[in-house]
PDB file of C-alpha atoms in Angstrom:
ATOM      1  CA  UNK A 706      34.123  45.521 -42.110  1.00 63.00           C
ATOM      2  CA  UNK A 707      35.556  43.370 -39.016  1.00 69.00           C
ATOM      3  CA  UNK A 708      36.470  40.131 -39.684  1.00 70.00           C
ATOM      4  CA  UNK A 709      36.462  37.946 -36.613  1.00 71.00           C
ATOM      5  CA  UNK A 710      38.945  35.841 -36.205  1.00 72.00           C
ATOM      6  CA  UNK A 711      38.240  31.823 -35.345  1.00 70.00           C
ATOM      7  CA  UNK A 712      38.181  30.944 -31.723  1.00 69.00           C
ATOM      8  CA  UNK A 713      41.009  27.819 -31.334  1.00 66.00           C
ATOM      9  CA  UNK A 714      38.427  26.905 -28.426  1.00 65.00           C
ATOM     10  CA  UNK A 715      35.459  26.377 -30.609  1.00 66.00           C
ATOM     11  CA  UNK A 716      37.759  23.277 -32.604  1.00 66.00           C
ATOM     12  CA  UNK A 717      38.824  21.780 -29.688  1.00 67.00           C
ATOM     13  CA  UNK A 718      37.490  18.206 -29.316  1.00 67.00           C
ATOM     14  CA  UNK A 719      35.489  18.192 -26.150  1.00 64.00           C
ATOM     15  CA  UNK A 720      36.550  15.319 -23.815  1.00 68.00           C
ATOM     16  CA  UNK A 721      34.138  13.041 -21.702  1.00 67.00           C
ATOM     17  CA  UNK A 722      35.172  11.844 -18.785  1.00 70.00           C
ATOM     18  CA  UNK A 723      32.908  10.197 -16.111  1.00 64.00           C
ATOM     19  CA  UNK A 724      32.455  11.369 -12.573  1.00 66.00           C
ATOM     20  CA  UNK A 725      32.316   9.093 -10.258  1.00 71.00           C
ATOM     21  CA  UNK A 726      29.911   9.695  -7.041  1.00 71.00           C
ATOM     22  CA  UNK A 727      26.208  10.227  -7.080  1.00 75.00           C
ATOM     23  CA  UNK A 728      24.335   8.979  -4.146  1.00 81.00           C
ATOM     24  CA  UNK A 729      24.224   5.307  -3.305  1.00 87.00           C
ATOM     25  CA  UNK A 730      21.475   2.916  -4.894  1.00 92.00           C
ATOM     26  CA  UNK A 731      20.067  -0.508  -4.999  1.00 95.00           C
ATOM     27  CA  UNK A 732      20.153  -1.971  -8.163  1.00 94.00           C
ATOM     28  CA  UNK A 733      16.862  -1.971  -9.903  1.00 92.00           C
ATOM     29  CA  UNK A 734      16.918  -5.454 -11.669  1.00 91.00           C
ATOM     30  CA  UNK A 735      16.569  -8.596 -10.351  1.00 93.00           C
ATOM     31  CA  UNK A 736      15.500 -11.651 -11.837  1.00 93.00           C
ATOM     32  CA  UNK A 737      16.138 -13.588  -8.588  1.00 96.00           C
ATOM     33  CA  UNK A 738      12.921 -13.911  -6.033  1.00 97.00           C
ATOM     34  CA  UNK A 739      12.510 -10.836  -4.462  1.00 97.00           C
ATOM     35  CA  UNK A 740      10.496  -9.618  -0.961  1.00 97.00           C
ATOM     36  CA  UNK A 741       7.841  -7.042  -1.957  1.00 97.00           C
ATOM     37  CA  UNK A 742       4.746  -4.831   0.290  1.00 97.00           C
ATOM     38  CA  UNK A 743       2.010  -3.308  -0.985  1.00 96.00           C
ATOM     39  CA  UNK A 744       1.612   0.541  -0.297  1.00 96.00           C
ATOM     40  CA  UNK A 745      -1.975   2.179   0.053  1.00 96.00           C
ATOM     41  CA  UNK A 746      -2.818   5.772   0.609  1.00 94.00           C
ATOM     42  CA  UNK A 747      -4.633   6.699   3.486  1.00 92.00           C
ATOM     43  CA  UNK A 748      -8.122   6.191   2.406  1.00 93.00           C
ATOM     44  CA  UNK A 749      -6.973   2.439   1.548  1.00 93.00           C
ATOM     45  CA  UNK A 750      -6.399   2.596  -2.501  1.00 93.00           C
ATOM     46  CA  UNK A 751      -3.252   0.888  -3.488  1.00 94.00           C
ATOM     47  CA  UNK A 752      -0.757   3.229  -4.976  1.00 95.00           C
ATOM     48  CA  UNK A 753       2.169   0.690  -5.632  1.00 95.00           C
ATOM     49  CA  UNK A 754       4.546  -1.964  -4.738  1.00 96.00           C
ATOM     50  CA  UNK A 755       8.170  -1.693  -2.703  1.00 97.00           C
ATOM     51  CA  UNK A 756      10.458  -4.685  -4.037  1.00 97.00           C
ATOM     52  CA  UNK A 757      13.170  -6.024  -2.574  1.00 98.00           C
ATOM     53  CA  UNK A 758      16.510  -8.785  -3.054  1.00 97.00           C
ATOM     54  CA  UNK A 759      19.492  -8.803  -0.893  1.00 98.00           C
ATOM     55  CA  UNK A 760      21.234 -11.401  -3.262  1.00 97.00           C
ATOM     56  CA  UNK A 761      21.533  -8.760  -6.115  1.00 96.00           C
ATOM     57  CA  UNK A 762      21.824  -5.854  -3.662  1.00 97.00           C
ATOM     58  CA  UNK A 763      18.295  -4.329  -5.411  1.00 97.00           C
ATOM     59  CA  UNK A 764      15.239  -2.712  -4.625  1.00 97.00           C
ATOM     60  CA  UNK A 765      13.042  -0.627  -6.305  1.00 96.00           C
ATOM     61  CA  UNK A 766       8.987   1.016  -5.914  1.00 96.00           C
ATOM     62  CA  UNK A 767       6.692   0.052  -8.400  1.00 95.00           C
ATOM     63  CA  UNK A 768       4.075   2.758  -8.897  1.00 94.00           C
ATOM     64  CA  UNK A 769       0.058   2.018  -9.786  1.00 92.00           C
ATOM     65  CA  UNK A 770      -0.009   3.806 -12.931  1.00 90.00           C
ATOM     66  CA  UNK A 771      -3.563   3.461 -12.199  1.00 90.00           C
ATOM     67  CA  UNK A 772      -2.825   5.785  -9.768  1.00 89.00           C
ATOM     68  CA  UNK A 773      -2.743   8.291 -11.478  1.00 90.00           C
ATOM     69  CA  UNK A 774      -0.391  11.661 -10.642  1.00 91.00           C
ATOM     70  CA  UNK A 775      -1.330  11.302  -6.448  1.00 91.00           C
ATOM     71  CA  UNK A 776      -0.216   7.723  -6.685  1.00 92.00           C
ATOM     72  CA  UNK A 777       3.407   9.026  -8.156  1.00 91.00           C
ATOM     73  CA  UNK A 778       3.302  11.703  -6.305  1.00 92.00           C
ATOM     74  CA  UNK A 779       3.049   9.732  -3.048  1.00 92.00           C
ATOM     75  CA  UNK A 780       6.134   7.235  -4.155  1.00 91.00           C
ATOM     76  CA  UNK A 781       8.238   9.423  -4.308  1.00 92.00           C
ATOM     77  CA  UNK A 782       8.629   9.197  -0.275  1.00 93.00           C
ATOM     78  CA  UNK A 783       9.124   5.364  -0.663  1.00 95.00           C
ATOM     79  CA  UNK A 784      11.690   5.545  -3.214  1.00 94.00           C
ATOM     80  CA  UNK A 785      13.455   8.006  -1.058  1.00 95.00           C
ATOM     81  CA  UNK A 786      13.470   5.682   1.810  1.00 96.00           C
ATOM     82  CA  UNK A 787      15.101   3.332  -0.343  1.00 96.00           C
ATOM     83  CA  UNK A 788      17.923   5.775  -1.236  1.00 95.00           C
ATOM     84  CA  UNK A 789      18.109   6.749   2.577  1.00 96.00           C
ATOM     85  CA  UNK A 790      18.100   2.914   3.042  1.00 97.00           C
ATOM     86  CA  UNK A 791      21.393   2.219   1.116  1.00 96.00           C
ATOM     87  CA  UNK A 792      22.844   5.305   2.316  1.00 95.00           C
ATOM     88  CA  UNK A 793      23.080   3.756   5.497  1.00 95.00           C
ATOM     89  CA  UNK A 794      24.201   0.492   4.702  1.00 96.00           C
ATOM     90  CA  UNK A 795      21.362  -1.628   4.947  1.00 96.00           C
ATOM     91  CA  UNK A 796      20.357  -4.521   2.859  1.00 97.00           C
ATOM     92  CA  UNK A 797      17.209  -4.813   0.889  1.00 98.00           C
ATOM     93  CA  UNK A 798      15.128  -6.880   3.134  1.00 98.00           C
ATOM     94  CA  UNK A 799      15.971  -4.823   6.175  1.00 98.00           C
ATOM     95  CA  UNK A 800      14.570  -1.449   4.082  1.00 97.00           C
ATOM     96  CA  UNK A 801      11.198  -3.455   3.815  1.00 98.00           C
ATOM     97  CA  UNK A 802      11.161  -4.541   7.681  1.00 97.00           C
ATOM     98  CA  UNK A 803      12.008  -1.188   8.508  1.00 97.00           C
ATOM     99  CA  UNK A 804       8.868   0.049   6.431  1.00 97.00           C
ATOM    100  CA  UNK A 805       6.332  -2.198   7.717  1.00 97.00           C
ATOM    101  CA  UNK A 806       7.912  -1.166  11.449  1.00 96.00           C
ATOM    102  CA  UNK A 807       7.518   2.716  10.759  1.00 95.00           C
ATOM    103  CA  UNK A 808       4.913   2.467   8.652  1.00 94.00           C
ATOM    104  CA  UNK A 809       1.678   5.069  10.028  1.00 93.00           C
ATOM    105  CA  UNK A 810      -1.754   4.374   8.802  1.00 91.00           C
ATOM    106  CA  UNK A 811      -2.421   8.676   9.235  1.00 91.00           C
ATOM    107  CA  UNK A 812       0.453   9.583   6.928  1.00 91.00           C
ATOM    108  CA  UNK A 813      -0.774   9.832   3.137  1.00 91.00           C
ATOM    109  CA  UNK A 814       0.435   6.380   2.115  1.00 95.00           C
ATOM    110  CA  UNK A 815       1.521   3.622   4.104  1.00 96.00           C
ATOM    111  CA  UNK A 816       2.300  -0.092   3.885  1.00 97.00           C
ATOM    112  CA  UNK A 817      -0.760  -2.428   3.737  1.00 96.00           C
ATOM    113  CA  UNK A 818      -0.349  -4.655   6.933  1.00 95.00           C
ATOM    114  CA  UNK A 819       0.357  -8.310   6.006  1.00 96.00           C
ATOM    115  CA  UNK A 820       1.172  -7.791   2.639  1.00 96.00           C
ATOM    116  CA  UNK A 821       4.889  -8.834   2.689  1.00 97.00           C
ATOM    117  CA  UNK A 822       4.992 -11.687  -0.010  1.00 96.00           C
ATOM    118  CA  UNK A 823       7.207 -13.082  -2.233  1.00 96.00           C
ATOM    119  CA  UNK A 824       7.356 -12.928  -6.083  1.00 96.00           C
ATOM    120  CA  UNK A 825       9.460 -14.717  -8.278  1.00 96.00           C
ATOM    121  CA  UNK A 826      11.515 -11.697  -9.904  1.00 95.00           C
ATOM    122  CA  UNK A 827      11.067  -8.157  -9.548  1.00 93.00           C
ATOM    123  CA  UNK A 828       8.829  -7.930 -13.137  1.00 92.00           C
ATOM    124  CA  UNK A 829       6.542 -10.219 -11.225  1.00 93.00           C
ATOM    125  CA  UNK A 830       5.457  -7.359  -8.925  1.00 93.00           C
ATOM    126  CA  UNK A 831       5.671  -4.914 -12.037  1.00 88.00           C
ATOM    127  CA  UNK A 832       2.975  -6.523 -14.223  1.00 81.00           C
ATOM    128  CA  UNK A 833      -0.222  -6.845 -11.806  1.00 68.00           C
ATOM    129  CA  UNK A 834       0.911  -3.169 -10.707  1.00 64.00           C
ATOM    130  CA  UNK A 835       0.411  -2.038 -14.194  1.00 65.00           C
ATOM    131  CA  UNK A 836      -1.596  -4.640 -16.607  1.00 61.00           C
ATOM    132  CA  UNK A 837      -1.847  -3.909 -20.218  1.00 55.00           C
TER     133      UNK A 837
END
């Protein structure tokens, strides 16, 4: 019969340490008024909500779970214009004006015209999104 013999690696404590990095993003609280636009897909159902405040440097999109899996589906290219948004520098606010300006009624989702308004916190635009 072998006998193994203990592997001194297998005792060692194992050591956390924290990497810094990871791609730039808005916060995603703020209890502060934010900026917000309502996002439609092309046939003119609303899919969800893009919130903004420069104060607390945060921005987030709000899916209609309502939705359903198209309506998450179709977020995903907002919330990625929000990463590519910090990435570049630019404040909260100026993500949303830069939406509305690029925004394209023929792509699959795009920003309801007119419907930049103002809530009083970000959970303000995340309740009517998704009632109870």
């Amino acid at each position: 019969m072998t006998v193994q013999r203990p592997n001194p690696r297998l005792n060692e404590d194992l050591l956390f340490k924290a990497a810094p990095g990871g791609p730039p993003r808005y916060s995603h609280l703020s209890h502060k008024p934010v900026q917000y636009l309502t996002i439609a897909d092309r046939g003119g159902a609303v899919i969800g909500c893009v919130w903004a405040n420069d104060e607390d440097d945060a921005a987030g999109w709000v899916v209609r779970k309502a939705g359903g899996d198209e309506a998450f589906n179709k977020g995903a290219r907002w919330a990625r214009r929000l990463h590519d948004a910090k990435a570049r520098g630019i404040v909260p606010t100026a993500a949303l004006a830069e939406m509305i300006q690029e925004s394209d009624p023929t792509k699959s989702s795009h920003v309801v015209p007119g419907s930049l308004t103002e809530a009083p916190n970000a959970d303000a635009v995340r309740r009517p999104a998704n009632p109870t």
